[in-house]
Short mmCIF file of C-alpha atoms and ligand atoms in Angstrom, two decimals:
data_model
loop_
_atom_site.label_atom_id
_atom_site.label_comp_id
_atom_site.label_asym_id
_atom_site.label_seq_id
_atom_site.Cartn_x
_atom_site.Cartn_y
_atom_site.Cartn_z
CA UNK A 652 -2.10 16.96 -15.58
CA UNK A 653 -3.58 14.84 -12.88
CA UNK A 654 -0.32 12.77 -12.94
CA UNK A 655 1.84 15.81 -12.35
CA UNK A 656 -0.08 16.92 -9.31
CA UNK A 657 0.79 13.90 -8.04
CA UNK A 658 4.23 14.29 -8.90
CA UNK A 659 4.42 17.97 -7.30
CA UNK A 660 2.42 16.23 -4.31
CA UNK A 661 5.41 13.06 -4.22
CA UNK A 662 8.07 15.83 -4.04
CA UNK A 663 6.63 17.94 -1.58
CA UNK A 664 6.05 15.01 1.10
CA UNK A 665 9.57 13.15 0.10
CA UNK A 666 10.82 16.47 0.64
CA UNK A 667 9.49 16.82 4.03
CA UNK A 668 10.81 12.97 5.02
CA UNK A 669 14.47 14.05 4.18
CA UNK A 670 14.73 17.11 6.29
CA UNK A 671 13.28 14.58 9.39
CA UNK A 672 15.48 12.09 8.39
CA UNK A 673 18.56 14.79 7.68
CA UNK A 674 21.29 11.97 8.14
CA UNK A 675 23.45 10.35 5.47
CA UNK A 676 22.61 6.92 6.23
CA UNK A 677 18.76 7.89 5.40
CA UNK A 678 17.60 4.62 3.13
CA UNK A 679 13.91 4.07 2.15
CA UNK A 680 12.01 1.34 4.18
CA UNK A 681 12.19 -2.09 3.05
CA UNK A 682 14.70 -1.20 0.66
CA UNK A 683 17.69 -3.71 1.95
CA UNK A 684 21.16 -4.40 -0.55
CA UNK A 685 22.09 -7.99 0.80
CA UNK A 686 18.43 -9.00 2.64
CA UNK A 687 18.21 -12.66 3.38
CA UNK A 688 15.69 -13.38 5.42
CA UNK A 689 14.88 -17.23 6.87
CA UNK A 690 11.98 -18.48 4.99
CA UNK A 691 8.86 -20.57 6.59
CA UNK A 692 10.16 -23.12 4.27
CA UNK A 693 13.58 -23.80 3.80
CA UNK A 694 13.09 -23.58 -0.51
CA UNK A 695 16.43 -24.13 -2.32
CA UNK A 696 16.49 -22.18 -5.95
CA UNK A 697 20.06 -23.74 -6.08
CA UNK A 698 18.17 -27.41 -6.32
CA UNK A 699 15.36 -26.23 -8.23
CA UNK A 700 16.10 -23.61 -10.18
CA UNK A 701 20.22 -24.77 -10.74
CA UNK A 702 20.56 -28.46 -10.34
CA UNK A 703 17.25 -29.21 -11.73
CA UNK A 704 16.88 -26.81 -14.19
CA UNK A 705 13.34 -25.68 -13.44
CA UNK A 706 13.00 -22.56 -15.80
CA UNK A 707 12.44 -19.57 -13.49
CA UNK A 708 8.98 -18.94 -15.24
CA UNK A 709 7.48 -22.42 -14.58
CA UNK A 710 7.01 -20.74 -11.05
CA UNK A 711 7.08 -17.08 -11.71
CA UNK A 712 4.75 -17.24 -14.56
CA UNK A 713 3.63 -13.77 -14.03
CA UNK A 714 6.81 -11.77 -15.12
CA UNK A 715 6.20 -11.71 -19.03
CA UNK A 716 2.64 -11.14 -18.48
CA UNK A 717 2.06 -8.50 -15.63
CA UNK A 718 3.93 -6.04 -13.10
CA UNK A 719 4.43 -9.11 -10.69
CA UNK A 720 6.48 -11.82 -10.92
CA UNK A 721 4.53 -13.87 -8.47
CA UNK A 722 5.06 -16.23 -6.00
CA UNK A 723 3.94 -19.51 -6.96
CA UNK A 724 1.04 -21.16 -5.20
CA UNK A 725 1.58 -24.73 -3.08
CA UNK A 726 -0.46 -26.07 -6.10
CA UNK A 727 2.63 -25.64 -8.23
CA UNK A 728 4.92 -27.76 -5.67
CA UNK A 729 2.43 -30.65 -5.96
CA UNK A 730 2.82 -31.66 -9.34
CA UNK A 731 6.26 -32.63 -8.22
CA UNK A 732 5.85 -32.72 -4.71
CA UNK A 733 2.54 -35.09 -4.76
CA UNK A 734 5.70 -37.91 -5.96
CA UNK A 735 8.53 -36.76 -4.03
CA UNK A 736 7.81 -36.61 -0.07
CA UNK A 737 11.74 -36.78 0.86
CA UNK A 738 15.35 -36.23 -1.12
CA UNK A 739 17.33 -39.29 -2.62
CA UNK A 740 19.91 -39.28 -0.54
CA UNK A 741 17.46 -39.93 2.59
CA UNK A 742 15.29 -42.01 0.57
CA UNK A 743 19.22 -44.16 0.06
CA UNK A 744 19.99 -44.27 3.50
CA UNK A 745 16.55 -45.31 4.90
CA UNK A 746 17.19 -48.47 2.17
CA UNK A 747 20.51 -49.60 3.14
CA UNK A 748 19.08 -49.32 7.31
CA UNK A 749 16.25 -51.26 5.93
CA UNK A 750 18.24 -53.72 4.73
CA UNK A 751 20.98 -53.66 7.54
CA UNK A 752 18.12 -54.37 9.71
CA UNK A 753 16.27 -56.86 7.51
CA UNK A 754 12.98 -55.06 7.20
CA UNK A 755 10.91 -53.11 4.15
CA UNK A 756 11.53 -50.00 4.02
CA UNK A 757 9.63 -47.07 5.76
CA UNK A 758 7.54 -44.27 4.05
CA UNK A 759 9.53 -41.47 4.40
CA UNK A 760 8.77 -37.47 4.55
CA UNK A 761 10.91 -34.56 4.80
CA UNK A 762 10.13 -32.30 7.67
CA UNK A 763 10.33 -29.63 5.42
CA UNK A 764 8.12 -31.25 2.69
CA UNK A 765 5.05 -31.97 5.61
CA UNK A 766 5.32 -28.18 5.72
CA UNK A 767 3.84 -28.28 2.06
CA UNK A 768 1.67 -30.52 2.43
CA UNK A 769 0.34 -29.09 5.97
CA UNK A 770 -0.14 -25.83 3.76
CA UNK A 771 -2.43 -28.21 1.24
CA UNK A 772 -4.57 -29.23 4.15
CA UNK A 773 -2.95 -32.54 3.94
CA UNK A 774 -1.22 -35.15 6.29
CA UNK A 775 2.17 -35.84 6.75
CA UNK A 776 1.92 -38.69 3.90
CA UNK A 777 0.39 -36.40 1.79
CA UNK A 778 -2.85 -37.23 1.95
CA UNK A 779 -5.90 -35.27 1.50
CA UNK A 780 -7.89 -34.71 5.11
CA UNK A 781 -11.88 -34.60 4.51
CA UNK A 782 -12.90 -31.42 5.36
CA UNK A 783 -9.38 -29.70 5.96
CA UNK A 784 -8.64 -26.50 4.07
CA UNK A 785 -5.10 -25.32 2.74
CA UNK A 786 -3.73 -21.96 3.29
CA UNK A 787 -1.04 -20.38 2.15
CA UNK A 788 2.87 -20.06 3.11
CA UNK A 789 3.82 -16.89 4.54
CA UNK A 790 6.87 -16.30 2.56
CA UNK A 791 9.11 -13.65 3.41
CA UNK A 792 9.13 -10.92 1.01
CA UNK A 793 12.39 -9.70 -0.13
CA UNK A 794 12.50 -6.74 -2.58
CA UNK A 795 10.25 -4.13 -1.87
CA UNK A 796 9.77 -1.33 -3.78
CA UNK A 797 7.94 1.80 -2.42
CA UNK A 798 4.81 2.68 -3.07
CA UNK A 799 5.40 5.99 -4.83
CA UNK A 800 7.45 4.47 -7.26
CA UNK A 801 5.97 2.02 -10.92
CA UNK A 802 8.19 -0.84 -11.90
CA UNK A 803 6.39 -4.01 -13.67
CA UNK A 804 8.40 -7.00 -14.78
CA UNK A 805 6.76 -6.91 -18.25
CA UNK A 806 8.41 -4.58 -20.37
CA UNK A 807 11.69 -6.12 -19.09
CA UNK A 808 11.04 -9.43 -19.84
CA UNK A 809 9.73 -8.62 -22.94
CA UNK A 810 12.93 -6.22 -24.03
CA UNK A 811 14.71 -9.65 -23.21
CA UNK A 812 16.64 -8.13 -19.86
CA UNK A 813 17.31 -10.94 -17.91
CA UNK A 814 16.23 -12.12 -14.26
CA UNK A 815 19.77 -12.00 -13.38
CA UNK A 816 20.61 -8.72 -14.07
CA UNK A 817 18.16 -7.54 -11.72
CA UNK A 818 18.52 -10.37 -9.41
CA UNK A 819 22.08 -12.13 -9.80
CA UNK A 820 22.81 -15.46 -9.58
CA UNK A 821 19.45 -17.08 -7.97
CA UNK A 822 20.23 -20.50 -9.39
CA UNK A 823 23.00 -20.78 -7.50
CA UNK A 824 21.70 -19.06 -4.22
CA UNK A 825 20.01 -21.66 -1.57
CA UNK A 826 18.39 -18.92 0.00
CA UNK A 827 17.25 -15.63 -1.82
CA UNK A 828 19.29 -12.44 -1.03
CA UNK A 829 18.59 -9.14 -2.48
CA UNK A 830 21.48 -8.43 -4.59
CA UNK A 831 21.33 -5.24 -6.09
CA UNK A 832 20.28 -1.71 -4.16
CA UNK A 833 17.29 -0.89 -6.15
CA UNK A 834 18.02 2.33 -5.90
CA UNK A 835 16.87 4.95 -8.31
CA UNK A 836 20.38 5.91 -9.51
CA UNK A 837 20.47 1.80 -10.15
CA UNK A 838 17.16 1.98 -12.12
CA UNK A 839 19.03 4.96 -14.07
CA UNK A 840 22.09 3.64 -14.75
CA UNK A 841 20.25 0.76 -16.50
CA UNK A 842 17.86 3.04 -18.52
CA UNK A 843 20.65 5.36 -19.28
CA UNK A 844 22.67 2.21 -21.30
CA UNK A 845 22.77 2.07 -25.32
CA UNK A 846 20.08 -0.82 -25.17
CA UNK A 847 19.89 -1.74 -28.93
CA UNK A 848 16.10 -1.35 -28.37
CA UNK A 849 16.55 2.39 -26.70
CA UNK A 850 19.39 3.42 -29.40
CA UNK A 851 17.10 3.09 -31.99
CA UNK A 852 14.92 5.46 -31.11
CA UNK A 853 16.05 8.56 -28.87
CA UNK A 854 12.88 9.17 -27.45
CA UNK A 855 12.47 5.96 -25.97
CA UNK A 856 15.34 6.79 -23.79
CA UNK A 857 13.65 10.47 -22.84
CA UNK A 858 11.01 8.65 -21.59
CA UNK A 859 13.00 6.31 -19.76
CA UNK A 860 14.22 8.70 -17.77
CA UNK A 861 11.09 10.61 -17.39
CA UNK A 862 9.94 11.25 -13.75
CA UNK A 863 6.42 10.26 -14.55
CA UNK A 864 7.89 6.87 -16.00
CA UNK A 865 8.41 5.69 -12.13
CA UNK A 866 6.63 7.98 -10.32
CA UNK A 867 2.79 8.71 -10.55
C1 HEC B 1299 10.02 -24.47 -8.17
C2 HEC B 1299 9.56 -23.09 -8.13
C3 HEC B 1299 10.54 -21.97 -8.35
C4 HEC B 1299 11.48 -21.82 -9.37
C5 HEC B 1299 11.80 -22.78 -10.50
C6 HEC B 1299 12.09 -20.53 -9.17
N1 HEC B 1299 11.56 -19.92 -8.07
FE1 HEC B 1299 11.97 -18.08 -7.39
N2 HEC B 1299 10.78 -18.36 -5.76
C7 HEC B 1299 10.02 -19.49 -5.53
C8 HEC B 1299 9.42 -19.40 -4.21
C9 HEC B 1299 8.53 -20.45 -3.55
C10 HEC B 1299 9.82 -18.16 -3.68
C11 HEC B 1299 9.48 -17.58 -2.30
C12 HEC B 1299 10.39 -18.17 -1.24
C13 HEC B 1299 11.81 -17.71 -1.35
O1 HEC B 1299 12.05 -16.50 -1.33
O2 HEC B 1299 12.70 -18.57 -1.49
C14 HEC B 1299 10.69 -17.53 -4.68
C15 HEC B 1299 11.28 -16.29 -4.53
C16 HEC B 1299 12.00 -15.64 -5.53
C17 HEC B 1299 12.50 -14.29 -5.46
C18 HEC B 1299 12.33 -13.34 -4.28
C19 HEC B 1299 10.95 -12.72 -4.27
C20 HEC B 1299 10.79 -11.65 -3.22
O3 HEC B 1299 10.23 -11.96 -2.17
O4 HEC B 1299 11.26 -10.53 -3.44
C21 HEC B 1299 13.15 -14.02 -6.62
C22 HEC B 1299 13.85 -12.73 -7.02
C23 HEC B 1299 13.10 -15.24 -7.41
N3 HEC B 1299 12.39 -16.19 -6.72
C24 HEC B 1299 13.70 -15.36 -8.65
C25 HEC B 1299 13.80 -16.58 -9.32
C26 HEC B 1299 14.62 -16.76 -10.50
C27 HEC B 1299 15.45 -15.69 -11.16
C28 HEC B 1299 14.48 -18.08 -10.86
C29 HEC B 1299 15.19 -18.82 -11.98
C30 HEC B 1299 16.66 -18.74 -11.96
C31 HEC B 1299 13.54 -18.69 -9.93
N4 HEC B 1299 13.18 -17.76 -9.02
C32 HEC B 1299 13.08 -20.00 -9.99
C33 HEC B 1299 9.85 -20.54 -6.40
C34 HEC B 1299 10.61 -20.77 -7.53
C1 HEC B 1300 14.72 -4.72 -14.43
C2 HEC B 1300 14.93 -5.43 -13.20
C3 HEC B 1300 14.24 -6.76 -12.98
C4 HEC B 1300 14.18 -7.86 -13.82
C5 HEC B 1300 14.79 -8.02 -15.20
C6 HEC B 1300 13.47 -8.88 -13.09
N1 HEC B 1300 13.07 -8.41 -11.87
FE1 HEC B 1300 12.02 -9.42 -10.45
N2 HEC B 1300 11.88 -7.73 -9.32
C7 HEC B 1300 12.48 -6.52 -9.62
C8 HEC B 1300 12.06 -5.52 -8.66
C9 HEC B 1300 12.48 -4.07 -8.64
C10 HEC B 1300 11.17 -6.17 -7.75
C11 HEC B 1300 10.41 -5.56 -6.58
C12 HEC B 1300 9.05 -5.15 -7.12
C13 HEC B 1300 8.09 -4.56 -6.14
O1 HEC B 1300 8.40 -4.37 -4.96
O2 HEC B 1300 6.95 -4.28 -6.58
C14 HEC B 1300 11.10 -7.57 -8.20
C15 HEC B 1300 10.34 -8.56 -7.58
C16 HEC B 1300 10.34 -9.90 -7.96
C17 HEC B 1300 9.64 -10.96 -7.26
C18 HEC B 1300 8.76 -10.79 -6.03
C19 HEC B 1300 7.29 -10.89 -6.40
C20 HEC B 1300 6.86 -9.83 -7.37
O3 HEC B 1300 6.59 -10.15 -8.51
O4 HEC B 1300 6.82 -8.66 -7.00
C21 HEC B 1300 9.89 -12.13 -7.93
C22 HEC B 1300 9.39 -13.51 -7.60
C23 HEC B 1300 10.76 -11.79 -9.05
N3 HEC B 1300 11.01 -10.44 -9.04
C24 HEC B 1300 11.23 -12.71 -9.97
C25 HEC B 1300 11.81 -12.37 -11.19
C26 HEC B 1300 12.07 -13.31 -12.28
C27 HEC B 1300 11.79 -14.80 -12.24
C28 HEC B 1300 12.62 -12.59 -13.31
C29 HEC B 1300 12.99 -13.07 -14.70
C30 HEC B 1300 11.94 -13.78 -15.43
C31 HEC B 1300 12.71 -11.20 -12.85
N4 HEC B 1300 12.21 -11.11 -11.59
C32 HEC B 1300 13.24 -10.15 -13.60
C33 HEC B 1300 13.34 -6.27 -10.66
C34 HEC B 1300 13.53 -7.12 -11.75
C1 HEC B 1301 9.90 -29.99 -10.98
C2 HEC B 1301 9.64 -30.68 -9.75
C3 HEC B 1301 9.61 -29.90 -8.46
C4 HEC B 1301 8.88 -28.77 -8.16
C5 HEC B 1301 7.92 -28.01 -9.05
C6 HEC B 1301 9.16 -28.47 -6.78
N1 HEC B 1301 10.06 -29.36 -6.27
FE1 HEC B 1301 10.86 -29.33 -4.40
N2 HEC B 1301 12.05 -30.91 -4.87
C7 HEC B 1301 11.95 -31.66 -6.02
C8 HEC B 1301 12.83 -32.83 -5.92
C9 HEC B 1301 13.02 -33.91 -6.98
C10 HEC B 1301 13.44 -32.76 -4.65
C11 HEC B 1301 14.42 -33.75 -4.04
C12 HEC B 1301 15.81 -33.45 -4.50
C13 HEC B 1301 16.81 -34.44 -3.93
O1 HEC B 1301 16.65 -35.63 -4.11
O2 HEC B 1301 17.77 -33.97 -3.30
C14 HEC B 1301 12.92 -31.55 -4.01
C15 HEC B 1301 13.30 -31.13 -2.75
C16 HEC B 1301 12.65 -30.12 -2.05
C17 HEC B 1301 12.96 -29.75 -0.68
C18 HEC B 1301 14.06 -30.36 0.20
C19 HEC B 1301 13.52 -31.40 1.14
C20 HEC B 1301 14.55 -31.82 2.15
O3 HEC B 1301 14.26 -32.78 2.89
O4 HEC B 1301 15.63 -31.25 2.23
C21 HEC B 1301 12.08 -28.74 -0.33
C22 HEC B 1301 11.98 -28.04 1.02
C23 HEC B 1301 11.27 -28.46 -1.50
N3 HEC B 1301 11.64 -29.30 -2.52
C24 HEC B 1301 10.29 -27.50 -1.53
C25 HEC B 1301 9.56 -27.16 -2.68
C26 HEC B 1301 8.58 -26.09 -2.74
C27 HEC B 1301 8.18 -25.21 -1.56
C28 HEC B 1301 8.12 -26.06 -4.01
C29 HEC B 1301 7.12 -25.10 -4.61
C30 HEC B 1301 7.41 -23.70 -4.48
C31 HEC B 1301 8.81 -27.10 -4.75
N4 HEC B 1301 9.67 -27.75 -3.91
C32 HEC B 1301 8.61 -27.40 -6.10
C33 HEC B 1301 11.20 -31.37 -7.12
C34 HEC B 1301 10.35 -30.26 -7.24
C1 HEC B 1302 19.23 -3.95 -16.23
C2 HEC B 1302 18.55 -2.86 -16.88
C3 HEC B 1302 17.34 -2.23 -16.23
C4 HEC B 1302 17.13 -1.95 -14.90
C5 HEC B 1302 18.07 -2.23 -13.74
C6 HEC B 1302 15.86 -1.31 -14.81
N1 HEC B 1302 15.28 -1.20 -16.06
FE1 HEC B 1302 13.43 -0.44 -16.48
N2 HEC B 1302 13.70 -0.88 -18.45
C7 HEC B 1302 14.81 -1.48 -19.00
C8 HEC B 1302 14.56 -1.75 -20.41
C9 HEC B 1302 15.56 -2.37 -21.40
C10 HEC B 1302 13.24 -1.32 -20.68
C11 HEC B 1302 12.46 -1.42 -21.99
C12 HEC B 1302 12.85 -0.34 -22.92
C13 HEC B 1302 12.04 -0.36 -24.19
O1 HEC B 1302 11.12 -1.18 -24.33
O2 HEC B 1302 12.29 0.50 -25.03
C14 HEC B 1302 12.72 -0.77 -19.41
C15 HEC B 1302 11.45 -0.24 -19.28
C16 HEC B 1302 10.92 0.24 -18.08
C17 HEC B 1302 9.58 0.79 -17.94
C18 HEC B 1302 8.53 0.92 -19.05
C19 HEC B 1302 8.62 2.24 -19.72
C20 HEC B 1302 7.47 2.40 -20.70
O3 HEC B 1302 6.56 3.16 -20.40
O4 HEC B 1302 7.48 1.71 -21.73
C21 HEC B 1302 9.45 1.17 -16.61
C22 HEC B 1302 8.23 1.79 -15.95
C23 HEC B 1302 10.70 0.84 -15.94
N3 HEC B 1302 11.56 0.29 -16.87
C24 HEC B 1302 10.94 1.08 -14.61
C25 HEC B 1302 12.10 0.67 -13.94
C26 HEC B 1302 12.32 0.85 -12.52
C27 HEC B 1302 11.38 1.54 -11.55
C28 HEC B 1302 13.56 0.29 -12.25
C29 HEC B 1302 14.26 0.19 -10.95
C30 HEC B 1302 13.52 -0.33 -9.81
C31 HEC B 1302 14.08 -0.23 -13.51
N4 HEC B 1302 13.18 0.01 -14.51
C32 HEC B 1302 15.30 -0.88 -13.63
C33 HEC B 1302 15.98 -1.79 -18.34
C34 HEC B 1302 16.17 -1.73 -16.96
C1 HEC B 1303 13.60 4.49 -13.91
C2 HEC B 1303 12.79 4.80 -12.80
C3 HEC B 1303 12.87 6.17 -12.15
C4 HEC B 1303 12.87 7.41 -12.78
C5 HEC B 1303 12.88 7.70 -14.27
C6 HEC B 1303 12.85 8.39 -11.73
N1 HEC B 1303 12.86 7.77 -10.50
FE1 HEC B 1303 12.77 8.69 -8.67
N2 HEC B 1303 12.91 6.89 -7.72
C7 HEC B 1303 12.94 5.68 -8.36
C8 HEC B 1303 13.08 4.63 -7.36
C9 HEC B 1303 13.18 3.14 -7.61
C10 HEC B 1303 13.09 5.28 -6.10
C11 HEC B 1303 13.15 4.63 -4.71
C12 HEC B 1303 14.57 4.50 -4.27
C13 HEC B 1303 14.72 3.82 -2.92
O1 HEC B 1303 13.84 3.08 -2.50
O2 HEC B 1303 15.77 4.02 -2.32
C14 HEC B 1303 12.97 6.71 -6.37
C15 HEC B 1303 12.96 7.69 -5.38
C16 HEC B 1303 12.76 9.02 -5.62
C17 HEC B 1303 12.69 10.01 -4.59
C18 HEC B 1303 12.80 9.76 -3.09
C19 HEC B 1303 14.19 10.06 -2.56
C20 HEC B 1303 15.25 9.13 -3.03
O3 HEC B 1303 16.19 9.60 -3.74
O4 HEC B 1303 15.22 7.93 -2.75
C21 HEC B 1303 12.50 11.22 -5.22
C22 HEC B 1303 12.37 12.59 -4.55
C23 HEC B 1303 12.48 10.97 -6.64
N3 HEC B 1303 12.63 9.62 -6.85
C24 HEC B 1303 12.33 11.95 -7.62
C25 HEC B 1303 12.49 11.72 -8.99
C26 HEC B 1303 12.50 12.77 -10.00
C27 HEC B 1303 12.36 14.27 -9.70
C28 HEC B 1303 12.67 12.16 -11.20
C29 HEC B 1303 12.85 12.83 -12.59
C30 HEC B 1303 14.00 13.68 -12.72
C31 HEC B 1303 12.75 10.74 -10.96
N4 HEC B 1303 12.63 10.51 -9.62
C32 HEC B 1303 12.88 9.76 -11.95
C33 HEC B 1303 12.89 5.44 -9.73
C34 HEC B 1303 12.87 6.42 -10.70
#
């Protein structure tokens, strides 16, 4: 009952945003097919994710668990990142120089790598600083669902739909784009499908397509 109210309440005010916004090009707020935006770090998934093989969930441990996916602390950088302070090709070039020039060779960080461990509270070597707290990056978030609407990442994860078919190809993407519209009609679409899981049992799919499903 109470989650019906709601409902009638949702309707009413969406309602009431559509007449004001009364033009075809009307789109919900934060709700952007093809979104890219520059990150505070420049974070490859096409290194990590695709050329390295990192499993998506080593960093978004969340999804199989809980509605979020997460972002993954600076912690989780630094059991690689604590070893790695630049890439091998610059860590190659800085050796030949070195040796062109007769010299050892200098400790080398990535601009983009002091930016991690800056977040830790460290030094540019990586480091720890006595008395220096960490704080956290300010990524950019990319999909945004609104308010008004439920979706958690564990009942997909656990039906076995994958990260890509909600997200394309991130392993090959060196800077995350929002791929699909996340539209309701796309949620639909999805739910509508013969899923082995939702064939099975007819009213699964009802309540798939339930209002109260998505919307409190
Ligand atoms: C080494 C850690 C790491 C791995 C592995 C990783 N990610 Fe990420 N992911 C991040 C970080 C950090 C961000 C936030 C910065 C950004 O958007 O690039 C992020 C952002 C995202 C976002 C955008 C979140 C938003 O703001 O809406 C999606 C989607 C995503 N990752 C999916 C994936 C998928 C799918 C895989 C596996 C193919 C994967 N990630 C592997 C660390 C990782
Ligand atoms: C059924 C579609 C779907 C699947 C499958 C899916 N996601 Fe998402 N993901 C979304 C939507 C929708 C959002 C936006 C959620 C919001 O705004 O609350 C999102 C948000 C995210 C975010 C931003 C942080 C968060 O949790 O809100 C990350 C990171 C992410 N997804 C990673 C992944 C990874 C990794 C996988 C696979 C293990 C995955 N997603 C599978 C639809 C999906
Ligand atoms: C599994 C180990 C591992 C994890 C976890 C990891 N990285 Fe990396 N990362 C690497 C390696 C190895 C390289 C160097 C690749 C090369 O030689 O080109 C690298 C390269 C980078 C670079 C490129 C540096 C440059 O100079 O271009 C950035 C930026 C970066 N990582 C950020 C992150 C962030 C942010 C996280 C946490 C969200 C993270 N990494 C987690 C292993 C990791
Ligand atoms: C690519 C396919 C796909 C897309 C896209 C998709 N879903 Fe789903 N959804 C599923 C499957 C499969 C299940 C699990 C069905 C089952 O367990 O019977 C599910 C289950 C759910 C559930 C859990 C229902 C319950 O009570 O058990 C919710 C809530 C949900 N989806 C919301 C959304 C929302 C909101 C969106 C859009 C932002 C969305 N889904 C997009 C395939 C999809
Ligand atoms: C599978 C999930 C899902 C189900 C089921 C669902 N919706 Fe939605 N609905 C959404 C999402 C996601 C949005 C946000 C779309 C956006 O941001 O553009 C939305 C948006 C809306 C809006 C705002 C206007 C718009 O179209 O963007 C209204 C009104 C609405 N839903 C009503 C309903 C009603 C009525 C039902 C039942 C017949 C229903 N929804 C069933 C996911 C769902």
């Amino acid at each position: 009952m109470q989650k019906q109210l709601k409902l009638v309440t949702l309707l009413i005010l969406v309602g009431g945003l559509l007449v004001i916004f009364s033009n075809s090009t009307f789109r919900m707020p934060g709700n952007q097919q093809n979104y890219e935006p520059i990150q505070p770090i420049d974070f490859s998934h096409r290194l990590h994710a695709g050329e390295m093989e990192v499993p998506c969930q080593y960093c978004h441990y969340g999804a199989s668990q809980s509605r979020h996916a997460g972002i993954p602390a600076t912690n989780v950088c630094m059991n690689c990142h604590k070893y790695v302070s630049a890439t091998r090709d610059d860590l190659r070039l800085e050796e030949e120089q070195a040796s062109v020039e007769g010299r050892d060779m200098k400790p080398l960080t990535s601009l983009e790598i002091i930016k991690i461990y800056s977040a830790m509270g460290y030094d540019p070597q990586g480091n720890p600083v006595e008395g220096k707290a960490g704080k956290s990056v300010e990524w950019v978030k990319v999909h945004n669902i609104p308010d008004f609407v439920f979706f958690s990442h564990k009942p997909h994860i656990t039906a076995g739909v994958d990260c890509a078919d909600c997200h394309g190809d991130v392993s090959s993407m060196e800077r995350i784009k929002q791929t699909e519209d996340l539209s309701m009609g796309w949620c639909l679409d999805c739910h509508r499908k013969d899923h082995e899981s939702l064939t099975a049992a007819p009213e699964r799919t009802q309540l798939l397509l339930d209002c109260a499903t998505c919307h409190y």
